[in-house]
Short mmCIF file of C-alpha atoms in Angstrom, two decimals:
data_model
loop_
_atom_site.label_atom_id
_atom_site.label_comp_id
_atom_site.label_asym_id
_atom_site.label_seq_id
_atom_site.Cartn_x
_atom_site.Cartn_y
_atom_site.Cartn_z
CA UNK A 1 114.52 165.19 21.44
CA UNK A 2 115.04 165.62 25.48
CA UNK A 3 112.40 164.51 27.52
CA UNK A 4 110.10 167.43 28.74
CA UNK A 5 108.51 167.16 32.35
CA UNK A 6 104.63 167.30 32.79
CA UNK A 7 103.68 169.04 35.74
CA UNK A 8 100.45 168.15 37.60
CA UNK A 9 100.28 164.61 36.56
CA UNK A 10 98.46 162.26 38.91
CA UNK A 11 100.86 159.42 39.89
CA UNK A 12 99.88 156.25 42.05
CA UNK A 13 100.44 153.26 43.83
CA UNK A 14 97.84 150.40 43.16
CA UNK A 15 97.89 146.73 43.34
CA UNK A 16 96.79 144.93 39.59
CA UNK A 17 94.98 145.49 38.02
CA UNK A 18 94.10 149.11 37.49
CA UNK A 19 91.21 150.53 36.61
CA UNK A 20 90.28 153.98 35.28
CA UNK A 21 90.02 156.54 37.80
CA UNK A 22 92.08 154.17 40.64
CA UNK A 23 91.96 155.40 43.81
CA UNK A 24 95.16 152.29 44.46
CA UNK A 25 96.20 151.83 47.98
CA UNK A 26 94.22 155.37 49.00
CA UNK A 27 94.46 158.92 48.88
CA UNK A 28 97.92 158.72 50.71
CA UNK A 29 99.66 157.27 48.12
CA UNK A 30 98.38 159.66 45.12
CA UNK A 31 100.29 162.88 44.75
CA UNK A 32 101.03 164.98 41.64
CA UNK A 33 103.74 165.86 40.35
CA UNK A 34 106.38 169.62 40.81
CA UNK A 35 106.76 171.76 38.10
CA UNK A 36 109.96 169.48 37.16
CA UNK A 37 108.16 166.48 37.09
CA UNK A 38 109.54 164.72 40.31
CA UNK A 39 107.08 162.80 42.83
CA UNK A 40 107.72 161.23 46.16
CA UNK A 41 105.44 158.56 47.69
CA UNK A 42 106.55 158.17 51.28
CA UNK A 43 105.57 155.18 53.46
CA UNK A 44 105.18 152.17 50.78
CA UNK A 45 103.72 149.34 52.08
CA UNK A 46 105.85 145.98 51.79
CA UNK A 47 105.36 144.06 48.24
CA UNK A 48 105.92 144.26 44.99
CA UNK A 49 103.32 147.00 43.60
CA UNK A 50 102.43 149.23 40.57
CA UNK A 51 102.62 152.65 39.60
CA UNK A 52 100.06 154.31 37.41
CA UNK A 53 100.42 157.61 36.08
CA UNK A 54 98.35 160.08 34.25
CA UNK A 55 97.81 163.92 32.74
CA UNK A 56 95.33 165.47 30.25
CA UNK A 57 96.27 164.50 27.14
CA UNK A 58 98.40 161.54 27.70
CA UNK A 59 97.43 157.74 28.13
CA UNK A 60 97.27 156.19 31.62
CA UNK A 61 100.77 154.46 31.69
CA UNK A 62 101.75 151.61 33.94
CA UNK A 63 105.03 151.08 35.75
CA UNK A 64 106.07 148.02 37.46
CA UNK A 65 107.35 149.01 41.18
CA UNK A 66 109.98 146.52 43.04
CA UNK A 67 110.14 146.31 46.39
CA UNK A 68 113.21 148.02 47.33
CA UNK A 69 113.43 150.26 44.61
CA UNK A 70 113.38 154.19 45.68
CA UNK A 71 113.88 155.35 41.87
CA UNK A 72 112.05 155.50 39.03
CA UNK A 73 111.80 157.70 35.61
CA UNK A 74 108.03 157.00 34.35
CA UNK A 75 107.33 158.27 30.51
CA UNK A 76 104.07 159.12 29.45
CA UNK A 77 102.90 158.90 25.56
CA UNK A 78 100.25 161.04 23.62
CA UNK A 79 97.02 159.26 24.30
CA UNK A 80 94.97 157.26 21.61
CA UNK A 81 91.29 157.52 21.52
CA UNK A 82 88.46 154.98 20.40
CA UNK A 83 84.99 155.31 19.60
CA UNK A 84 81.93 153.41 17.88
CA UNK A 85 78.39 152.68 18.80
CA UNK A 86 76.31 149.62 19.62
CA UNK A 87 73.27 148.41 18.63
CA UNK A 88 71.37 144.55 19.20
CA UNK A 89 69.04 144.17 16.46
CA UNK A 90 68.79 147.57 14.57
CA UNK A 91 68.44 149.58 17.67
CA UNK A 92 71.08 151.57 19.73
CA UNK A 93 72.10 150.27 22.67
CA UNK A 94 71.63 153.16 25.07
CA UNK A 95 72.78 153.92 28.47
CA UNK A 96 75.00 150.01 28.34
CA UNK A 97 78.23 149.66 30.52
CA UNK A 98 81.24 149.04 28.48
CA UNK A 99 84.54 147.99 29.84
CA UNK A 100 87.52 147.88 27.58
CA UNK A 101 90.04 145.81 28.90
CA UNK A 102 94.22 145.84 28.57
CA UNK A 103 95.13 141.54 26.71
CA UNK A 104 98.45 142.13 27.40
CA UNK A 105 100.24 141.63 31.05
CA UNK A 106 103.02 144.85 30.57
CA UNK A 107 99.68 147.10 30.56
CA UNK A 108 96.36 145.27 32.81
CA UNK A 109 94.35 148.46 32.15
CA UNK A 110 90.60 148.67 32.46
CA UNK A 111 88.38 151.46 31.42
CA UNK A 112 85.15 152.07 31.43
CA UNK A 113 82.08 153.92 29.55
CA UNK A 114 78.76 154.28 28.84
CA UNK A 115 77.04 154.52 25.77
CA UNK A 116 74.51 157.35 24.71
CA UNK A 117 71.38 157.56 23.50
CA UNK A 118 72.54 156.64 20.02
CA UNK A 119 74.08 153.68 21.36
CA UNK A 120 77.34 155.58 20.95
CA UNK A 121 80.70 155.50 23.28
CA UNK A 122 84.44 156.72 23.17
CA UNK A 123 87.48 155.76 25.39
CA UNK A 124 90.34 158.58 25.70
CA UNK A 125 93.90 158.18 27.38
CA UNK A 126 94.70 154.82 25.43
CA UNK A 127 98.13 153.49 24.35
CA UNK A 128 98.39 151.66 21.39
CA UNK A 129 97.74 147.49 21.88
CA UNK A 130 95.18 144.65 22.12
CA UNK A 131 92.16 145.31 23.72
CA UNK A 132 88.91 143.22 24.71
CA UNK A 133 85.54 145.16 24.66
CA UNK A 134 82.68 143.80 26.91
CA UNK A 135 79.16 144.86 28.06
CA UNK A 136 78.90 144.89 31.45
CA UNK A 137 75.31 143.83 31.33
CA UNK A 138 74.50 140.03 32.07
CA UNK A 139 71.48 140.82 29.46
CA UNK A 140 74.01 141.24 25.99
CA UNK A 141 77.11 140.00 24.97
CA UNK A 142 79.27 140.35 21.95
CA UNK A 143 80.45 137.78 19.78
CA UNK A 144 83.77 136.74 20.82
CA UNK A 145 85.58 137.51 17.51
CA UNK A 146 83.45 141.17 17.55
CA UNK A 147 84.90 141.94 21.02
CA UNK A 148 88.73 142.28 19.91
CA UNK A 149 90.02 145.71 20.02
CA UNK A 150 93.71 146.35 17.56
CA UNK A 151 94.70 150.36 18.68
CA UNK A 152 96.61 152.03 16.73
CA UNK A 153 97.12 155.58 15.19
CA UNK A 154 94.14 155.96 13.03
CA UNK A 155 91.93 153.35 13.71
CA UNK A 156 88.74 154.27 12.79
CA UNK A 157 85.32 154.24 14.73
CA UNK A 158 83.68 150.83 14.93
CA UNK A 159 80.18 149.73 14.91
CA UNK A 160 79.11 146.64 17.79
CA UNK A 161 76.47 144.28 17.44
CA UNK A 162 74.90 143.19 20.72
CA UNK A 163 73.21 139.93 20.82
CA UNK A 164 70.75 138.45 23.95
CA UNK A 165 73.33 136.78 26.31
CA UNK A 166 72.49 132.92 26.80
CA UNK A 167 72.78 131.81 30.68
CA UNK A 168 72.85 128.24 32.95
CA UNK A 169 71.72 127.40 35.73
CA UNK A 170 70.57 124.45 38.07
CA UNK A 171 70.73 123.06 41.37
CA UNK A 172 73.41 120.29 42.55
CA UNK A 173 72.17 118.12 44.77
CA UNK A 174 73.32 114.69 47.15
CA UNK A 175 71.88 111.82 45.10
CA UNK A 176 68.60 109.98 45.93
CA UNK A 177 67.87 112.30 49.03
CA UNK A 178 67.81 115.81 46.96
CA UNK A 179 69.73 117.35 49.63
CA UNK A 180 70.73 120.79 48.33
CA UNK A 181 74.41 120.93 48.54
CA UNK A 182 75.63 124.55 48.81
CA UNK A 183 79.54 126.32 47.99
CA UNK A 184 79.86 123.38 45.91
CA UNK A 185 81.65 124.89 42.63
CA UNK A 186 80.62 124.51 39.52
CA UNK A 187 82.43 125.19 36.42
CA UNK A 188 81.66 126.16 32.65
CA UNK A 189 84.49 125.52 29.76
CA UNK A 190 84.00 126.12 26.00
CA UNK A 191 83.32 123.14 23.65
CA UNK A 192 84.07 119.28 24.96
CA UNK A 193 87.52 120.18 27.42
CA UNK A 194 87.32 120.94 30.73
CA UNK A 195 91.03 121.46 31.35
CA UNK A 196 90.28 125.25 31.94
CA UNK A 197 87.40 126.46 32.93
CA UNK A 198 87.02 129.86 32.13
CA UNK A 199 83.68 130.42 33.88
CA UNK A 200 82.96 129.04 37.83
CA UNK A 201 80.83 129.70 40.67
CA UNK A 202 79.07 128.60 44.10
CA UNK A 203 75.79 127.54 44.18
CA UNK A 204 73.64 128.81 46.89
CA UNK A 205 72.09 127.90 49.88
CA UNK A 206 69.61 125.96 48.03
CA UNK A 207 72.13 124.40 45.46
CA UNK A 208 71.38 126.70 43.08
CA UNK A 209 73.79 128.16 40.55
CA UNK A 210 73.25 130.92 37.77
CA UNK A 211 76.66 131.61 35.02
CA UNK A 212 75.18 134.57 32.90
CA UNK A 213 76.60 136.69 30.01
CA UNK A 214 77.33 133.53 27.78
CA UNK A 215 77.82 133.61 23.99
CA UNK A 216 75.97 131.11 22.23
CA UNK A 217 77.69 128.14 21.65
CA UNK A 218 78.76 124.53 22.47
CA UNK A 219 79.81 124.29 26.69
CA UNK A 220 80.53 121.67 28.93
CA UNK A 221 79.64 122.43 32.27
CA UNK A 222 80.54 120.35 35.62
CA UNK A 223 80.51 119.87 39.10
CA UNK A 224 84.45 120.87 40.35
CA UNK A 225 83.76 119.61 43.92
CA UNK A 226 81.38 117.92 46.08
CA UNK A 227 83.00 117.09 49.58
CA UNK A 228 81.54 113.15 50.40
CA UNK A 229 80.64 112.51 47.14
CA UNK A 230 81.97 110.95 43.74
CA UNK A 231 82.07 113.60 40.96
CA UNK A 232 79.16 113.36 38.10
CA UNK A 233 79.96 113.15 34.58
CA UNK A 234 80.54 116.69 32.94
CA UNK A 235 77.67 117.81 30.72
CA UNK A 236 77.90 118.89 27.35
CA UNK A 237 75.58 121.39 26.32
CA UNK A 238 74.76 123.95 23.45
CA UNK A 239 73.47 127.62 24.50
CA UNK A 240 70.94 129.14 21.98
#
């Protein structure tokens, strides 16, 4: 069958990744579209960008723009929905930040939603992929194999389990003195390797540092910096 045009769909220029609702590069580059289904976006500043584009009914799409090109045919898809609920030990977790999140690179899509007073949630305007679901709360976390999200037609509503999030934190500081040493960078990896951290941050003023959020589980945390001064050991750790 021919491709039919959708009037009145938003279209947009953003940088990655894009979130639900992006305003992109500002109002000036968000227009909808004619009754044919053309756009123009006039004035694009240099580098390589994104398009996103979206209408009731359909999922968000994203389009790869090149700098250069002054073409494009965007398609959008009948949008997939998902719902469930969340609860942390037999109650619902009400009035919690969610934030469903795009795993693979064609589509870095983020959404967000809250749940209700039943603990419930839903997500519209979805194409069919891999998804990660988070709380956005430092308080709860869900297990890490819990939080993968496999769209498809049909999939059914799922039910969450929120568990307490585990946290670190500490101060780094320059040897026998106890000098605080601040924007020093300290980083957090899963079990004994720290090839990758997949957690840093700065400590403060006062040395201090705070990672929150965590899964319980096995860590190694470590000191990634410390200008003058040899590196400590990495510690290994287990979050309860």
């Amino acid at each position: 069958a021919n491709a039919q045009p959708i009037a009145n769909a938003e279209v947009g220029l953003a940088d990655l990744p894009v979130s639900e609702g992006a305003v992109g590069l500002g109002p000036a580059f968000r227009v909808l579209t004619a009754e044919d289904g053309t756009f123009t976006i006039n004035q694009i500043p240099p580098g390589p960008h994104t398009l996103f584009a979206q209408a009731d009914g359909f999922a968000q799409t994203i389009h790869p723009h090149n700098p250069g090109e002054t073409e494009t045919t965007i398609t959008l898809t009948q949008g997939l929905s998902f719902a469930g609920n969340v609860e942390s030990e037999g109650t619902p977790l009400a009035d919690t930040a969610l934030v469903l999140s795009s795993v693979e690179p064609s589509t870095p899509l983020l959404k967000t939603a809250t749940t209700d007073a039943t603990g419930a949630f839903r997500f519209d305007h979805l194409t069919p992929g891999q998804y990660h679901l988070a709380i956005a709360s430092p308080e709860f976390v869900l297990a890490a194999e819990d939080s993968a999200v496999t769209l498809s037609e049909g999939t059914s509503p799922r039910a969450f389990t929120a568990h307490p999030a585990a946290r670190i934190a500490g101060r780094v500081h320059a040897g026998p003195s106890n000098k605080p040493m601040a924007d020093v960078i300290v980083g957090l990896s899963s079990g004994p390797s720290l090839d990758a951290p997949f957690r840093t941050v700065r400590t403060d003023i006062t040395g201090r540092y705070e990672i929150a959020g965590l899964n319980p589980g096995a860590y190694t945390a470590a000191v990634l910096n410390a200008p003058g001064y040899p590196l400590p050991e990495p510690t290994e750790l287990t979050l309860t």
